[in-house]
Amino acid sequence: MEKKFFRNLKTARLFTAIALLIAMASLTSCGKTEDTPAKPIKYNFNAIPQKALWLDVAKSRFIVAGTFQVDTNMLKEIIETESGYLNFTLSIDSVLKGELQTKELNIAKYIFSKKDKSHRSNDSSLFLLNGKKTIDFLIESPASTESLFMLGNIDNSLMSKTEDTIKVITNEVKQQQEITDDKTFFSICPNDKNSARVKRLIADMHNGANANDAYIELEKMGFDAVPGMICQMDDRRELARKHISLENKNPKAWEAYRHYSPKVVVDVLEAILNQITGQSFGFIENGGTEEERANTVRGWKTYLWHAANDSLEQKSP
């Protein structure tokens, strides 16, 4: 009886060992082990559209539902004479993104005159939606945090308020919050030589002798540096060199270089990312509040998430 017991025990142990060996072999061949190189992540920055709802939501500092009142006579005068800013009042019913304590805002919108060759806004929407319930996409002024402006072109900064549009915007805001807050976001972050190089250059930003060269090298890396910069940009360490000059590549620019005074790492990375991609998710190149910096980082994370997940066939809405 005792011999039979030990014989059965040995048999059970043998089967257990065999099962463990099979499981380990399966893991090695089918799964990823520590020795298995990570699969390269493909980023399709060409798939990022010029206009898309998710892009407008990510760029907006605030999104509100309410009613605006425009002086249409002044609007007509600007259109017929000289381009300039139009100021108007926005009464707020609800806030869909951001935190606002006020129920009324003073908003500015740059209006292009008919003779302005750079005309790119369908300002007729201001006439059509004046005094009606709307959803407004707002950004802060690059020069003053006390001013709010409509986002970009009138087409993508203003829409009629309906149950459907409220639902769509609310869902997109929620989705972006989940993308940027979830730790799984970092699964799309690179672990390659470009990312390692970005890390070294960011370290050089804390050395006065190397900081300027680090800025130059990051810009030269171009899109190869973008994923690494975004994944490492949530960094509030102080810069050794608080000045950066970037060549203004816009042929219509009135100055050859853009000059900024960033204070911490995230500030200068926003400036360089804007230089490489042409996108902007905040005006912190000269410093900013913690809230502004956090919102800027969330915008860039959303940008990278779409670059990693959207296909070339995706159409902007």
mmCIF file of C-alpha atoms in Angstrom:
data_model
loop_
_atom_site.group_PDB
_atom_site.id
_atom_site.type_symbol
_atom_site.label_atom_id
_atom_site.label_comp_id
_atom_site.label_asym_id
_atom_site.label_seq_id
_atom_site.Cartn_x
_atom_site.Cartn_y
_atom_site.Cartn_z
ATOM 1 C CA MET A 1 0.000 0.000 0.000
ATOM 2 C CA GLU A 2 2.792 2.385 0.981
ATOM 3 C CA LYS A 3 4.819 1.488 -2.126
ATOM 4 C CA LYS A 4 1.796 2.140 -4.328
ATOM 5 C CA PHE A 5 1.311 5.564 -2.699
ATOM 6 C CA PHE A 6 4.896 6.667 -3.411
ATOM 7 C CA ARG A 7 4.704 5.248 -6.938
ATOM 8 C CA ASN A 8 1.580 7.345 -7.620
ATOM 9 C CA LEU A 9 3.239 10.402 -6.075
ATOM 10 C CA LYS A 10 6.256 10.075 -8.372
ATOM 11 C CA THR A 11 3.951 9.701 -11.363
ATOM 12 C CA ALA A 12 2.022 12.867 -10.389
ATOM 13 C CA ARG A 13 5.258 14.814 -10.009
ATOM 14 C CA LEU A 14 6.430 13.624 -13.415
ATOM 15 C CA PHE A 15 3.226 14.761 -15.089
ATOM 16 C CA THR A 16 3.491 18.143 -13.311
ATOM 17 C CA ALA A 17 7.062 18.618 -14.546
ATOM 18 C CA ILE A 18 6.062 17.730 -18.105
ATOM 19 C CA ALA A 19 3.158 20.176 -17.963
ATOM 20 C CA LEU A 20 5.470 22.959 -16.766
ATOM 21 C CA LEU A 21 7.954 22.263 -19.568
ATOM 22 C CA ILE A 22 5.173 22.389 -22.175
ATOM 23 C CA ALA A 23 3.844 25.669 -20.761
ATOM 24 C CA MET A 24 7.313 27.251 -20.798
ATOM 25 C CA ALA A 25 7.917 26.122 -24.374
ATOM 26 C CA SER A 26 4.562 27.522 -25.440
ATOM 27 C CA LEU A 27 5.324 30.861 -23.772
ATOM 28 C CA THR A 28 8.722 31.066 -25.452
ATOM 29 C CA SER A 29 7.389 30.290 -28.942
ATOM 30 C CA CYS A 30 4.093 32.160 -28.891
ATOM 31 C CA GLY A 31 4.411 34.819 -26.252
ATOM 32 C CA LYS A 32 6.909 37.521 -25.374
ATOM 33 C CA THR A 33 9.613 36.760 -22.864
ATOM 34 C CA GLU A 34 12.264 39.041 -21.453
ATOM 35 C CA ASP A 35 14.653 37.965 -24.243
ATOM 36 C CA THR A 36 12.120 38.560 -27.016
ATOM 37 C CA PRO A 37 12.579 41.977 -28.623
ATOM 38 C CA ALA A 38 9.511 44.209 -28.451
ATOM 39 C CA LYS A 39 7.615 44.526 -31.700
ATOM 40 C CA PRO A 40 8.288 47.961 -33.265
ATOM 41 C CA ILE A 41 5.381 50.369 -32.996
ATOM 42 C CA LYS A 42 4.275 51.943 -36.259
ATOM 43 C CA TYR A 43 3.230 55.588 -36.119
ATOM 44 C CA ASN A 44 1.372 56.979 -39.101
ATOM 45 C CA PHE A 45 1.662 60.738 -38.705
ATOM 46 C CA ASN A 46 0.477 61.152 -42.300
ATOM 47 C CA ALA A 47 -2.906 59.814 -41.183
ATOM 48 C CA ILE A 48 -3.428 62.812 -38.889
ATOM 49 C CA PRO A 49 -6.009 64.985 -40.732
ATOM 50 C CA GLN A 50 -6.020 68.758 -40.861
ATOM 51 C CA LYS A 51 -9.553 68.784 -39.523
ATOM 52 C CA ALA A 52 -11.141 66.186 -37.273
ATOM 53 C CA LEU A 53 -13.424 66.322 -34.278
ATOM 54 C CA TRP A 54 -10.925 64.563 -32.003
ATOM 55 C CA LEU A 55 -8.243 67.067 -33.030
ATOM 56 C CA ASP A 56 -10.500 70.043 -32.240
ATOM 57 C CA VAL A 57 -11.408 68.570 -28.861
ATOM 58 C CA ALA A 58 -7.757 67.882 -28.013
ATOM 59 C CA LYS A 59 -6.683 71.415 -28.962
ATOM 60 C CA SER A 60 -9.474 73.169 -27.066
ATOM 61 C CA ARG A 61 -8.778 74.495 -23.603
ATOM 62 C CA PHE A 62 -12.515 74.761 -22.975
ATOM 63 C CA ILE A 63 -15.607 73.516 -24.779
ATOM 64 C CA VAL A 64 -18.861 75.125 -23.725
ATOM 65 C CA ALA A 65 -22.509 75.096 -24.714
ATOM 66 C CA GLY A 66 -24.268 78.424 -24.685
ATOM 67 C CA THR A 67 -25.412 81.441 -26.676
ATOM 68 C CA PHE A 68 -23.267 84.180 -28.205
ATOM 69 C CA GLN A 69 -24.269 87.668 -29.260
ATOM 70 C CA VAL A 70 -22.394 89.338 -32.141
ATOM 71 C CA ASP A 71 -22.616 92.919 -33.385
ATOM 72 C CA THR A 72 -23.379 92.011 -36.995
ATOM 73 C CA ASN A 73 -22.861 95.588 -38.184
ATOM 74 C CA MET A 74 -19.302 95.542 -36.857
ATOM 75 C CA LEU A 75 -18.789 92.095 -38.352
ATOM 76 C CA LYS A 76 -19.867 93.391 -41.781
ATOM 77 C CA GLU A 77 -17.587 96.406 -41.428
ATOM 78 C CA ILE A 78 -14.514 94.249 -40.769
ATOM 79 C CA ILE A 79 -15.322 91.988 -43.711
ATOM 80 C CA GLU A 80 -15.737 94.952 -46.043
ATOM 81 C CA THR A 81 -12.693 96.946 -44.841
ATOM 82 C CA GLU A 82 -9.742 95.632 -42.835
ATOM 83 C CA SER A 83 -9.145 92.294 -41.118
ATOM 84 C CA GLY A 84 -9.215 92.443 -37.336
ATOM 85 C CA TYR A 85 -10.544 91.026 -34.094
ATOM 86 C CA LEU A 86 -14.231 90.953 -33.291
ATOM 87 C CA ASN A 87 -15.174 90.763 -29.613
ATOM 88 C CA PHE A 88 -18.497 89.385 -28.442
ATOM 89 C CA THR A 89 -20.209 87.901 -25.402
ATOM 90 C CA LEU A 90 -20.845 84.202 -24.774
ATOM 91 C CA SER A 91 -23.404 83.122 -22.171
ATOM 92 C CA ILE A 92 -22.650 79.618 -20.847
ATOM 93 C CA ASP A 93 -25.263 76.916 -20.240
ATOM 94 C CA SER A 94 -22.845 74.055 -19.563
ATOM 95 C CA VAL A 95 -19.138 73.231 -19.764
ATOM 96 C CA LEU A 96 -18.200 70.118 -21.741
ATOM 97 C CA LYS A 97 -14.432 70.370 -21.270
ATOM 98 C CA GLY A 98 -12.362 72.245 -18.690
ATOM 99 C CA GLU A 99 -13.438 74.073 -15.570
ATOM 100 C CA LEU A 100 -15.030 77.516 -15.632
ATOM 101 C CA GLN A 101 -16.556 79.365 -12.709
ATOM 102 C CA THR A 102 -18.197 82.123 -14.740
ATOM 103 C CA LYS A 103 -21.480 82.065 -16.653
ATOM 104 C CA GLU A 104 -20.428 84.674 -19.187
ATOM 105 C CA LEU A 105 -17.270 85.075 -21.264
ATOM 106 C CA ASN A 106 -15.805 87.728 -23.503
ATOM 107 C CA ILE A 107 -14.624 85.995 -26.682
ATOM 108 C CA ALA A 108 -12.474 87.231 -29.543
ATOM 109 C CA LYS A 109 -12.440 85.969 -33.134
ATOM 110 C CA TYR A 110 -10.120 87.148 -35.893
ATOM 111 C CA ILE A 111 -12.180 88.101 -38.934
ATOM 112 C CA PHE A 112 -10.622 88.270 -42.385
ATOM 113 C CA SER A 113 -11.658 90.979 -44.817
ATOM 114 C CA LYS A 114 -12.668 90.103 -48.361
ATOM 115 C CA LYS A 115 -9.413 91.473 -49.768
ATOM 116 C CA ASP A 116 -7.209 89.490 -47.396
ATOM 117 C CA LYS A 117 -5.498 86.768 -49.444
ATOM 118 C CA SER A 118 -5.105 84.572 -46.389
ATOM 119 C CA HIS A 119 -8.877 84.439 -45.906
ATOM 120 C CA ARG A 120 -9.663 80.997 -44.478
ATOM 121 C CA SER A 121 -12.744 81.350 -42.298
ATOM 122 C CA ASN A 122 -16.383 80.863 -43.113
ATOM 123 C CA ASP A 123 -17.528 83.775 -40.968
ATOM 124 C CA SER A 124 -21.065 83.466 -42.297
ATOM 125 C CA SER A 125 -21.616 80.996 -39.425
ATOM 126 C CA LEU A 126 -21.435 83.942 -37.040
ATOM 127 C CA PHE A 127 -24.402 85.485 -38.827
ATOM 128 C CA LEU A 128 -26.327 82.212 -38.997
ATOM 129 C CA LEU A 129 -25.804 81.177 -35.367
ATOM 130 C CA ASN A 130 -25.915 84.601 -33.734
ATOM 131 C CA GLY A 131 -28.254 84.449 -30.730
ATOM 132 C CA LYS A 132 -28.763 80.684 -31.060
ATOM 133 C CA LYS A 133 -27.685 77.735 -28.913
ATOM 134 C CA THR A 134 -24.193 76.645 -29.920
ATOM 135 C CA ILE A 135 -21.193 74.558 -28.873
ATOM 136 C CA ASP A 136 -18.020 76.638 -28.819
ATOM 137 C CA PHE A 137 -14.411 75.428 -28.896
ATOM 138 C CA LEU A 138 -12.157 77.874 -27.071
ATOM 139 C CA ILE A 139 -8.424 78.354 -26.613
ATOM 140 C CA GLU A 140 -6.394 80.726 -24.495
ATOM 141 C CA SER A 141 -4.436 83.550 -26.016
ATOM 142 C CA PRO A 142 -0.722 82.856 -26.557
ATOM 143 C CA ALA A 143 -0.063 86.328 -25.133
ATOM 144 C CA SER A 144 -2.496 86.430 -22.225
ATOM 145 C CA THR A 145 -4.177 83.695 -20.200
ATOM 146 C CA GLU A 146 -7.001 86.133 -19.430
ATOM 147 C CA SER A 147 -8.290 86.135 -23.017
ATOM 148 C CA LEU A 148 -10.205 83.399 -24.791
ATOM 149 C CA PHE A 149 -10.476 82.924 -28.532
ATOM 150 C CA MET A 150 -12.418 80.685 -30.839
ATOM 151 C CA LEU A 151 -10.372 77.723 -32.009
ATOM 152 C CA GLY A 152 -9.006 78.000 -35.532
ATOM 153 C CA ASN A 153 -11.376 78.381 -38.426
ATOM 154 C CA ILE A 154 -15.023 79.129 -37.724
ATOM 155 C CA ASP A 155 -15.950 75.776 -39.329
ATOM 156 C CA ASN A 156 -14.301 73.750 -36.590
ATOM 157 C CA SER A 157 -14.830 76.035 -33.609
ATOM 158 C CA LEU A 158 -18.571 76.495 -33.668
ATOM 159 C CA MET A 159 -21.563 74.195 -34.152
ATOM 160 C CA SER A 160 -25.264 74.132 -33.387
ATOM 161 C CA LYS A 161 -26.207 72.743 -29.993
ATOM 162 C CA THR A 162 -28.393 69.650 -30.300
ATOM 163 C CA GLU A 163 -28.804 66.494 -28.249
ATOM 164 C CA ASP A 164 -26.700 64.648 -30.819
ATOM 165 C CA THR A 165 -23.825 67.156 -30.903
ATOM 166 C CA ILE A 166 -23.736 67.332 -27.103
ATOM 167 C CA LYS A 167 -23.566 63.530 -26.928
ATOM 168 C CA VAL A 168 -20.821 63.286 -29.564
ATOM 169 C CA ILE A 169 -18.642 65.945 -27.896
ATOM 170 C CA THR A 170 -19.190 64.529 -24.400
ATOM 171 C CA ASN A 171 -18.220 61.038 -25.567
ATOM 172 C CA GLU A 172 -15.077 62.327 -27.302
ATOM 173 C CA VAL A 173 -13.978 64.294 -24.227
ATOM 174 C CA LYS A 174 -14.502 61.176 -22.097
ATOM 175 C CA GLN A 175 -12.594 58.964 -24.521
ATOM 176 C CA GLN A 176 -9.623 61.332 -24.596
ATOM 177 C CA GLN A 177 -9.616 61.453 -20.813
ATOM 178 C CA GLU A 178 -9.470 57.658 -20.739
ATOM 179 C CA ILE A 179 -6.669 57.570 -23.328
ATOM 180 C CA THR A 180 -4.457 60.010 -21.471
ATOM 181 C CA ASP A 181 -5.180 58.892 -17.901
ATOM 182 C CA ASP A 182 -4.906 55.142 -18.479
ATOM 183 C CA LYS A 183 -1.473 53.691 -17.796
ATOM 184 C CA THR A 184 -1.902 51.462 -20.870
ATOM 185 C CA PHE A 185 -1.204 54.590 -22.963
ATOM 186 C CA PHE A 186 2.482 53.834 -22.474
ATOM 187 C CA SER A 187 2.044 50.595 -24.409
ATOM 188 C CA ILE A 188 2.299 52.744 -27.549
ATOM 189 C CA CYS A 189 5.492 54.417 -26.357
ATOM 190 C CA PRO A 190 8.695 53.399 -28.161
ATOM 191 C CA ASN A 191 11.577 51.538 -26.601
ATOM 192 C CA ASP A 192 14.207 51.981 -29.291
ATOM 193 C CA LYS A 193 17.362 53.910 -30.079
ATOM 194 C CA ASN A 194 15.424 57.076 -30.978
ATOM 195 C CA SER A 195 13.611 57.064 -27.646
ATOM 196 C CA ALA A 196 16.905 56.494 -25.833
ATOM 197 C CA ARG A 197 18.460 59.369 -27.750
ATOM 198 C CA VAL A 198 15.560 61.649 -26.829
ATOM 199 C CA LYS A 199 16.067 60.707 -23.174
ATOM 200 C CA ARG A 200 19.768 61.629 -23.365
ATOM 201 C CA LEU A 201 19.007 64.961 -25.030
ATOM 202 C CA ILE A 202 16.409 65.794 -22.376
ATOM 203 C CA ALA A 203 19.065 65.057 -19.756
ATOM 204 C CA ASP A 204 21.391 67.474 -21.564
ATOM 205 C CA MET A 205 18.796 70.229 -21.127
ATOM 206 C CA HIS A 206 19.807 70.444 -17.482
ATOM 207 C CA ASN A 207 23.401 71.211 -18.409
ATOM 208 C CA GLY A 208 24.001 74.816 -19.453
ATOM 209 C CA ALA A 209 26.837 73.837 -21.765
ATOM 210 C CA ASN A 210 24.777 71.210 -23.626
ATOM 211 C CA ALA A 211 21.210 72.552 -23.506
ATOM 212 C CA ASN A 212 21.220 74.548 -26.741
ATOM 213 C CA ASP A 213 22.771 71.670 -28.708
ATOM 214 C CA ALA A 214 20.083 69.377 -27.257
ATOM 215 C CA TYR A 215 17.333 71.665 -28.595
ATOM 216 C CA ILE A 216 18.969 71.719 -32.032
ATOM 217 C CA GLU A 217 19.476 67.948 -32.161
ATOM 218 C CA LEU A 218 15.878 67.211 -31.144
ATOM 219 C CA GLU A 219 14.553 69.413 -33.935
ATOM 220 C CA LYS A 220 16.911 67.783 -36.439
ATOM 221 C CA MET A 221 15.620 64.330 -35.493
ATOM 222 C CA GLY A 222 12.213 65.346 -36.851
ATOM 223 C CA PHE A 223 9.388 62.819 -36.601
ATOM 224 C CA ASP A 224 11.806 60.165 -35.327
ATOM 225 C CA ALA A 225 11.864 62.123 -32.051
ATOM 226 C CA VAL A 226 8.137 62.814 -31.775
ATOM 227 C CA PRO A 227 6.974 59.584 -30.019
ATOM 228 C CA GLY A 228 9.826 59.738 -27.507
ATOM 229 C CA MET A 229 9.249 63.423 -26.784
ATOM 230 C CA ILE A 230 5.530 62.966 -26.205
ATOM 231 C CA CYS A 231 6.036 59.949 -23.937
ATOM 232 C CA GLN A 232 8.667 61.807 -21.904
ATOM 233 C CA MET A 233 7.268 65.341 -22.016
ATOM 234 C CA ASP A 234 5.346 65.287 -18.722
ATOM 235 C CA ASP A 235 8.479 66.690 -17.092
ATOM 236 C CA ARG A 236 8.560 69.788 -14.864
ATOM 237 C CA ARG A 237 12.306 69.893 -14.240
ATOM 238 C CA GLU A 238 13.838 73.327 -14.703
ATOM 239 C CA LEU A 239 15.840 74.044 -17.848
ATOM 240 C CA ALA A 240 19.441 75.211 -17.686
ATOM 241 C CA ARG A 241 18.928 77.407 -20.762
ATOM 242 C CA LYS A 242 15.592 79.220 -20.821
ATOM 243 C CA HIS A 243 15.698 80.416 -24.405
ATOM 244 C CA ILE A 244 15.146 78.754 -27.759
ATOM 245 C CA SER A 245 15.049 80.136 -31.297
ATOM 246 C CA LEU A 246 13.303 78.148 -34.032
ATOM 247 C CA GLU A 247 13.444 78.906 -37.732
ATOM 248 C CA ASN A 248 10.110 80.197 -38.991
ATOM 249 C CA LYS A 249 9.416 77.970 -41.996
ATOM 250 C CA ASN A 250 6.156 79.663 -42.923
ATOM 251 C CA PRO A 251 6.847 81.505 -46.229
ATOM 252 C CA LYS A 252 4.449 84.278 -45.136
ATOM 253 C CA ALA A 253 6.159 84.793 -41.783
ATOM 254 C CA TRP A 254 7.301 88.323 -41.009
ATOM 255 C CA GLU A 255 10.333 87.182 -39.011
ATOM 256 C CA ALA A 256 12.982 84.557 -39.741
ATOM 257 C CA TYR A 257 12.967 83.037 -36.247
ATOM 258 C CA ARG A 258 10.506 82.463 -33.441
ATOM 259 C CA HIS A 259 11.938 83.168 -30.017
ATOM 260 C CA TYR A 260 10.630 81.531 -26.833
ATOM 261 C CA SER A 261 11.498 81.550 -23.138
ATOM 262 C CA PRO A 262 10.546 78.078 -21.806
ATOM 263 C CA LYS A 263 10.941 77.476 -18.093
ATOM 264 C CA VAL A 264 10.756 73.683 -17.719
ATOM 265 C CA VAL A 265 11.177 70.623 -19.960
ATOM 266 C CA VAL A 266 7.522 70.336 -21.008
ATOM 267 C CA ASP A 267 7.564 73.960 -22.219
ATOM 268 C CA VAL A 268 10.452 73.501 -24.620
ATOM 269 C CA LEU A 269 9.174 70.123 -25.876
ATOM 270 C CA GLU A 270 5.869 71.767 -26.831
ATOM 271 C CA ALA A 271 7.808 74.325 -28.877
ATOM 272 C CA ILE A 272 9.905 71.690 -30.658
ATOM 273 C CA LEU A 273 6.923 69.389 -31.274
ATOM 274 C CA ASN A 274 5.054 72.299 -32.827
ATOM 275 C CA GLN A 275 8.071 73.047 -35.022
ATOM 276 C CA ILE A 276 8.243 69.453 -36.296
ATOM 277 C CA THR A 277 4.548 68.599 -36.684
ATOM 278 C CA GLY A 278 2.864 71.975 -37.208
ATOM 279 C CA GLN A 279 0.389 71.045 -34.456
ATOM 280 C CA SER A 280 -0.144 72.864 -31.171
ATOM 281 C CA PHE A 281 -1.994 71.787 -28.048
ATOM 282 C CA GLY A 282 -1.240 74.760 -25.836
ATOM 283 C CA PHE A 283 0.708 77.980 -25.548
ATOM 284 C CA ILE A 284 3.270 77.081 -22.909
ATOM 285 C CA GLU A 285 6.444 77.800 -24.907
ATOM 286 C CA ASN A 286 7.078 80.755 -22.609
ATOM 287 C CA GLY A 287 5.901 78.933 -19.500
ATOM 288 C CA GLY A 288 2.411 78.370 -18.155
ATOM 289 C CA THR A 289 0.278 77.241 -15.264
ATOM 290 C CA GLU A 290 0.188 73.649 -14.099
ATOM 291 C CA GLU A 291 -3.313 73.301 -15.558
ATOM 292 C CA GLU A 292 -2.181 74.612 -18.948
ATOM 293 C CA ARG A 293 0.799 72.279 -19.012
ATOM 294 C CA ALA A 294 -1.304 69.264 -18.038
ATOM 295 C CA ASN A 295 -3.837 70.065 -20.773
ATOM 296 C CA THR A 296 -1.035 70.411 -23.328
ATOM 297 C CA VAL A 297 0.419 67.010 -22.405
ATOM 298 C CA ARG A 298 -3.037 65.403 -22.713
ATOM 299 C CA GLY A 299 -3.413 66.888 -26.181
ATOM 300 C CA TRP A 300 -0.091 65.481 -27.382
ATOM 301 C CA LYS A 301 -0.853 62.064 -25.884
ATOM 302 C CA THR A 302 -4.114 61.993 -27.831
ATOM 303 C CA TYR A 303 -2.186 62.961 -30.964
ATOM 304 C CA LEU A 304 0.274 60.087 -30.524
ATOM 305 C CA TRP A 305 -2.510 57.610 -29.727
ATOM 306 C CA HIS A 306 -4.183 58.419 -33.061
ATOM 307 C CA ALA A 307 -0.864 58.254 -34.924
ATOM 308 C CA ALA A 308 -0.382 54.749 -33.541
ATOM 309 C CA ASN A 309 -3.954 53.538 -34.082
ATOM 310 C CA ASP A 310 -5.495 55.337 -37.073
ATOM 311 C CA SER A 311 -5.088 53.998 -40.594
ATOM 312 C CA LEU A 312 -4.362 55.933 -43.783
ATOM 313 C CA GLU A 313 -7.888 55.195 -44.956
ATOM 314 C CA GLN A 314 -9.472 57.052 -42.031
ATOM 315 C CA LYS A 315 -11.387 60.106 -43.166
ATOM 316 C CA SER A 316 -11.867 63.222 -41.074
ATOM 317 C CA PRO A 317 -15.514 63.814 -40.075
#
